[in-house]
PDB file of C-alpha atoms in Angstrom:
ATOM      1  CA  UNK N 504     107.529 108.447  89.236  1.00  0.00           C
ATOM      2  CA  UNK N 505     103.865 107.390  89.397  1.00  0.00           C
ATOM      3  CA  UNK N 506     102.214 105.521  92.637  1.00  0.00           C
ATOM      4  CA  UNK N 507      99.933 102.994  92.310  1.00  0.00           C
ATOM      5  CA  UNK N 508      97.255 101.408  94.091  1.00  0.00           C
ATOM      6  CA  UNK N 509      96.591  98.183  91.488  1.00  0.00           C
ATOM      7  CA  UNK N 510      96.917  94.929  93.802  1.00  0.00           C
ATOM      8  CA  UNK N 511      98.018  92.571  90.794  1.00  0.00           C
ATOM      9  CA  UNK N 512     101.614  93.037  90.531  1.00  0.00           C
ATOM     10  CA  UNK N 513     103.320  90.916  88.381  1.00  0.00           C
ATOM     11  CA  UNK N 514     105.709  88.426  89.954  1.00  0.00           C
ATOM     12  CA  UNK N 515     109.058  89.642  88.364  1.00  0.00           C
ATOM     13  CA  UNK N 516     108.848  92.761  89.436  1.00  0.00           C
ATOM     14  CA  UNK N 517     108.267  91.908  92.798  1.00  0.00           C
ATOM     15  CA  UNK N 518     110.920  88.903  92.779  1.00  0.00           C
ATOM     16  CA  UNK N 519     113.383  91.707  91.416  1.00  0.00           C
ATOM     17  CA  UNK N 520     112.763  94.491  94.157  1.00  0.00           C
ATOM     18  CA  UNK N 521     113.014  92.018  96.716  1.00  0.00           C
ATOM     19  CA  UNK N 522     116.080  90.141  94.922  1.00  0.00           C
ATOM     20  CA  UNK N 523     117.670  93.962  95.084  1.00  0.00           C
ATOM     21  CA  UNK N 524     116.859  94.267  98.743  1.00  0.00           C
ATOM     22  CA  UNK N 525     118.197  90.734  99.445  1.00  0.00           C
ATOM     23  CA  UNK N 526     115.063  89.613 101.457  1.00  0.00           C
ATOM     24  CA  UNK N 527     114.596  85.824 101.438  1.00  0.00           C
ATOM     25  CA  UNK N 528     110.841  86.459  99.798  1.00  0.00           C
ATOM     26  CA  UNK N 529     112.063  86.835  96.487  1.00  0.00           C
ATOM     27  CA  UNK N 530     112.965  82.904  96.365  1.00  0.00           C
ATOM     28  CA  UNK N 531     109.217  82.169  96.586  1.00  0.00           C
ATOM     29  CA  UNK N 532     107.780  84.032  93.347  1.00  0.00           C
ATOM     30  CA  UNK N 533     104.221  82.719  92.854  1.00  0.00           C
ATOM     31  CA  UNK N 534     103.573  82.825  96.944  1.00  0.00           C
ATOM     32  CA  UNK N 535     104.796  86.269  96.999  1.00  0.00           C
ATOM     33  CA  UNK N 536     102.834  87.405  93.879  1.00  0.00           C
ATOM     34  CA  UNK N 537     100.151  85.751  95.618  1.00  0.00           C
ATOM     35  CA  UNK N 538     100.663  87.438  99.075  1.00  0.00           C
ATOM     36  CA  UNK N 539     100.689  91.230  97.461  1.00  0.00           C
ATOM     37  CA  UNK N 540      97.678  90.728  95.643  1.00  0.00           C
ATOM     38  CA  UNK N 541      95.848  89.406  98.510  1.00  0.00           C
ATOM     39  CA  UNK N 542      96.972  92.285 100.845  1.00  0.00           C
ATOM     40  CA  UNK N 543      94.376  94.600 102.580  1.00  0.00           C
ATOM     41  CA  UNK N 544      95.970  97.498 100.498  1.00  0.00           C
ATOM     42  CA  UNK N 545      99.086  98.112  98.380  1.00  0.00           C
ATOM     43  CA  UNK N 546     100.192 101.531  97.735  1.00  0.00           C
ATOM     44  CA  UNK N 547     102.851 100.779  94.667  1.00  0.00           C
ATOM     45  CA  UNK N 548     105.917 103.072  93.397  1.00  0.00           C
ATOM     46  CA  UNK N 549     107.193 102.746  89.642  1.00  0.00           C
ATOM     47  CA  UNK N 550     109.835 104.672  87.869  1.00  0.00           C
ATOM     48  CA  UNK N 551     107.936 104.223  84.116  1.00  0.00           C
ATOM     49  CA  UNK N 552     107.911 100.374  84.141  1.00  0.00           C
ATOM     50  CA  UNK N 553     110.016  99.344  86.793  1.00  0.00           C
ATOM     51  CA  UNK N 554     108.905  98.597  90.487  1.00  0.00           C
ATOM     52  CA  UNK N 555     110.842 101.178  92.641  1.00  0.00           C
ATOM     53  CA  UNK N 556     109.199 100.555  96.427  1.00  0.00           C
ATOM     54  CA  UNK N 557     106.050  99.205  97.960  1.00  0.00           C
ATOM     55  CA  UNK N 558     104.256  99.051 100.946  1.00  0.00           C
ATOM     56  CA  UNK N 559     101.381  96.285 101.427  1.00  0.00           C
ATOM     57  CA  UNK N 560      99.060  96.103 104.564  1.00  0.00           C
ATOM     58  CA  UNK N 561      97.066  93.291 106.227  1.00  0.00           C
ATOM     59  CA  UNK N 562      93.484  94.645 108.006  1.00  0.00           C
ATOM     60  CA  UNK N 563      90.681  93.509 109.736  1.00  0.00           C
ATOM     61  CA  UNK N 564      89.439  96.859 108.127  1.00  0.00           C
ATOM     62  CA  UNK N 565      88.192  98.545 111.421  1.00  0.00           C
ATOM     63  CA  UNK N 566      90.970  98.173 113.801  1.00  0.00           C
ATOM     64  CA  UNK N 567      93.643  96.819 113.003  1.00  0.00           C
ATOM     65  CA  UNK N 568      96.545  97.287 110.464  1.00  0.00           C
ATOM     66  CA  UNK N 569     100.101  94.849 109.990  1.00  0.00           C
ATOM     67  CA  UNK N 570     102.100  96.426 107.144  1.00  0.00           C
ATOM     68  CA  UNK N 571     104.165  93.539 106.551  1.00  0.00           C
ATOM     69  CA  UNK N 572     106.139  94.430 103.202  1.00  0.00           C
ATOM     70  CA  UNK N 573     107.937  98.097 103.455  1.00  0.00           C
ATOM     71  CA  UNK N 574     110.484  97.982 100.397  1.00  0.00           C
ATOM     72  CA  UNK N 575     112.011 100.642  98.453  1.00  0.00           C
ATOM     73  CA  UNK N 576     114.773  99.452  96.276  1.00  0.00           C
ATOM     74  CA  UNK N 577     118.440 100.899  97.236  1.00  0.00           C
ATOM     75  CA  UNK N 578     118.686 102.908  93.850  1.00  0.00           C
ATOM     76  CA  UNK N 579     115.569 105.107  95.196  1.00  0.00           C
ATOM     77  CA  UNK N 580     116.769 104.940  98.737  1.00  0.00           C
ATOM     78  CA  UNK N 581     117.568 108.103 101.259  1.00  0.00           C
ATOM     79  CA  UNK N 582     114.650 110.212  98.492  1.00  0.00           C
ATOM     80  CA  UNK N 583     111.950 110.636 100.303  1.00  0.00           C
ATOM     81  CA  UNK N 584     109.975 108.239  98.736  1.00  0.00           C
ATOM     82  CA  UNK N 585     109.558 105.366 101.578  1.00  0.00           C
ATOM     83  CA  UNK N 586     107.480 108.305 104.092  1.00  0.00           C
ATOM     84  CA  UNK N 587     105.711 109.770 100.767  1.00  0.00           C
ATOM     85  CA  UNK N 588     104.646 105.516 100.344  1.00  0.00           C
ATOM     86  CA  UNK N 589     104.139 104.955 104.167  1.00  0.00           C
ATOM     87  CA  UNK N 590     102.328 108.333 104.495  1.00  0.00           C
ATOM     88  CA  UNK N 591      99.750 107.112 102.412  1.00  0.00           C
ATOM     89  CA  UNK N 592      99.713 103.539 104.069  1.00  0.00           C
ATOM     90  CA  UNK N 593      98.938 105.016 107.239  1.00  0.00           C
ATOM     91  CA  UNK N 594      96.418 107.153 106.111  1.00  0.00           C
ATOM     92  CA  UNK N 595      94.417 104.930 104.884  1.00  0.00           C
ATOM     93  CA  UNK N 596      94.406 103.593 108.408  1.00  0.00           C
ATOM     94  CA  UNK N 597      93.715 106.491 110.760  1.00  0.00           C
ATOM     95  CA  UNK N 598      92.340 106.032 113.610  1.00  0.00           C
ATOM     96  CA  UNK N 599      92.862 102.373 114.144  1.00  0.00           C
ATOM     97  CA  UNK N 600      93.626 101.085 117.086  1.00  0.00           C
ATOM     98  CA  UNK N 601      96.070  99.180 116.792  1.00  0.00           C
ATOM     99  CA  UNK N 602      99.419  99.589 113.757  1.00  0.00           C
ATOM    100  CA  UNK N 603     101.724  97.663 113.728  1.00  0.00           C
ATOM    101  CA  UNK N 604     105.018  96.381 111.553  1.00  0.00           C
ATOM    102  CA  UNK N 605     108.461  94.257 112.429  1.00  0.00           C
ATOM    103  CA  UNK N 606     111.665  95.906 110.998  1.00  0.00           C
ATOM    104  CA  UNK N 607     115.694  95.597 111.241  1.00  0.00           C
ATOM    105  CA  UNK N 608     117.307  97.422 113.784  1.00  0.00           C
ATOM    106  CA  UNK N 609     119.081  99.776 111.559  1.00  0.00           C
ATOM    107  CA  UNK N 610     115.488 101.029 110.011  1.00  0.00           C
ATOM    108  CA  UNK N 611     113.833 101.566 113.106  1.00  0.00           C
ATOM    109  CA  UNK N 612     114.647 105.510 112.990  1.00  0.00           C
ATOM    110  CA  UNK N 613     113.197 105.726 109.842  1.00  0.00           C
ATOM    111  CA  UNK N 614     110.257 103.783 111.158  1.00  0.00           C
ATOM    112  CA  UNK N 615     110.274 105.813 114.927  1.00  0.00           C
ATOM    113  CA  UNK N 616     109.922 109.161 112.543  1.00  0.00           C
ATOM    114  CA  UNK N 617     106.429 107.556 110.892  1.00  0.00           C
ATOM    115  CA  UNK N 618     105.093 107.673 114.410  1.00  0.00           C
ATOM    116  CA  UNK N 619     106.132 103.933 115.157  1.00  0.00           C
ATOM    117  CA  UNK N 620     107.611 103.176 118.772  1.00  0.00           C
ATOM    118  CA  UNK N 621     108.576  99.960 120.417  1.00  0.00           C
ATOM    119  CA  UNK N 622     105.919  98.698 122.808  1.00  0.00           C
ATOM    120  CA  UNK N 623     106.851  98.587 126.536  1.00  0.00           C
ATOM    121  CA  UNK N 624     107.715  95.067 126.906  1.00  0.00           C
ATOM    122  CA  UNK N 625     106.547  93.397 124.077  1.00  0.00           C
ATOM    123  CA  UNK N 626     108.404  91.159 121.609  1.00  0.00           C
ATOM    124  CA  UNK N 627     107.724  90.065 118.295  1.00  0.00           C
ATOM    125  CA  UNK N 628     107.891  86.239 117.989  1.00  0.00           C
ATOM    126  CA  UNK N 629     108.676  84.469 114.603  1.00  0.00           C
ATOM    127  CA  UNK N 630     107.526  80.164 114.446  1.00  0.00           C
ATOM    128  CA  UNK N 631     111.319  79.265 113.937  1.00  0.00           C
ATOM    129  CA  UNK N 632     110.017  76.048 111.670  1.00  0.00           C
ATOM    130  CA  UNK N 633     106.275  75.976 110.390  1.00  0.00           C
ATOM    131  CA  UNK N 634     105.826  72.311 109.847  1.00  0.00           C
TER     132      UNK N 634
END
């Protein structure tokens, strides 16, 4: 296993993690390509050629960090390997004010033991329909 910080990822390896994962992402190849290589940071995970996890941040680059893509692909799962990939993510951002990230409900203990807690009273909010 090898981890990689190279931005340009193709877009078949990323449309086939996220395919394996079953998040909606994967149906929009070239945007998604587009949105990884754009990130703030990407800290990459590859088993020889094939993409096994990633985790991508958004930054102002003082004080605050969104890590909107957390994704390790079910065969590499329950290894150790998401905390060894968000570990480094969050490193990168010590000291920042402000970290944030949106999961599912049945990652949240995974996310709770990265230092991540829910926020008194505040809510994410998704734009249902983006005209």
């Amino acid at each position: 296993m090898t981890v990689s910080n190279e931005k340009n990822i193709p877009g078949a390896d990323l449309v086939a993690l996220f395919e394996a994962l079953d998040w909606s992402s994967a149906r929009f190849p070239e945007k998604l390509e587009a949105a990884v290589a754009s990130s703030h940071r990407v800290v990459s995970l590859w088993d020889g050629d094939r993409l096994a996890g990633l985790v991508t941040a958004i930054s102002d680059g003082a004080m605050c960090v969104y890590f909107p893509y957390v994704a390790i692909h079910p065969e590499y799962q329950g290894q150790g390997w998401g905390r060894a990939l968000m570990e480094d993510a969050l490193a990168a951002y010590r000291g920042f004010h402000h970290a944030a990230l949106i999961c599912y409900e049945d990652k949240q203990g995974f996310y709770e033991k990265q230092g991540f807690a829910a926020d008194g009273g505040k809510k994410a909010l998704f734009l249902a329909k983006n005209p």
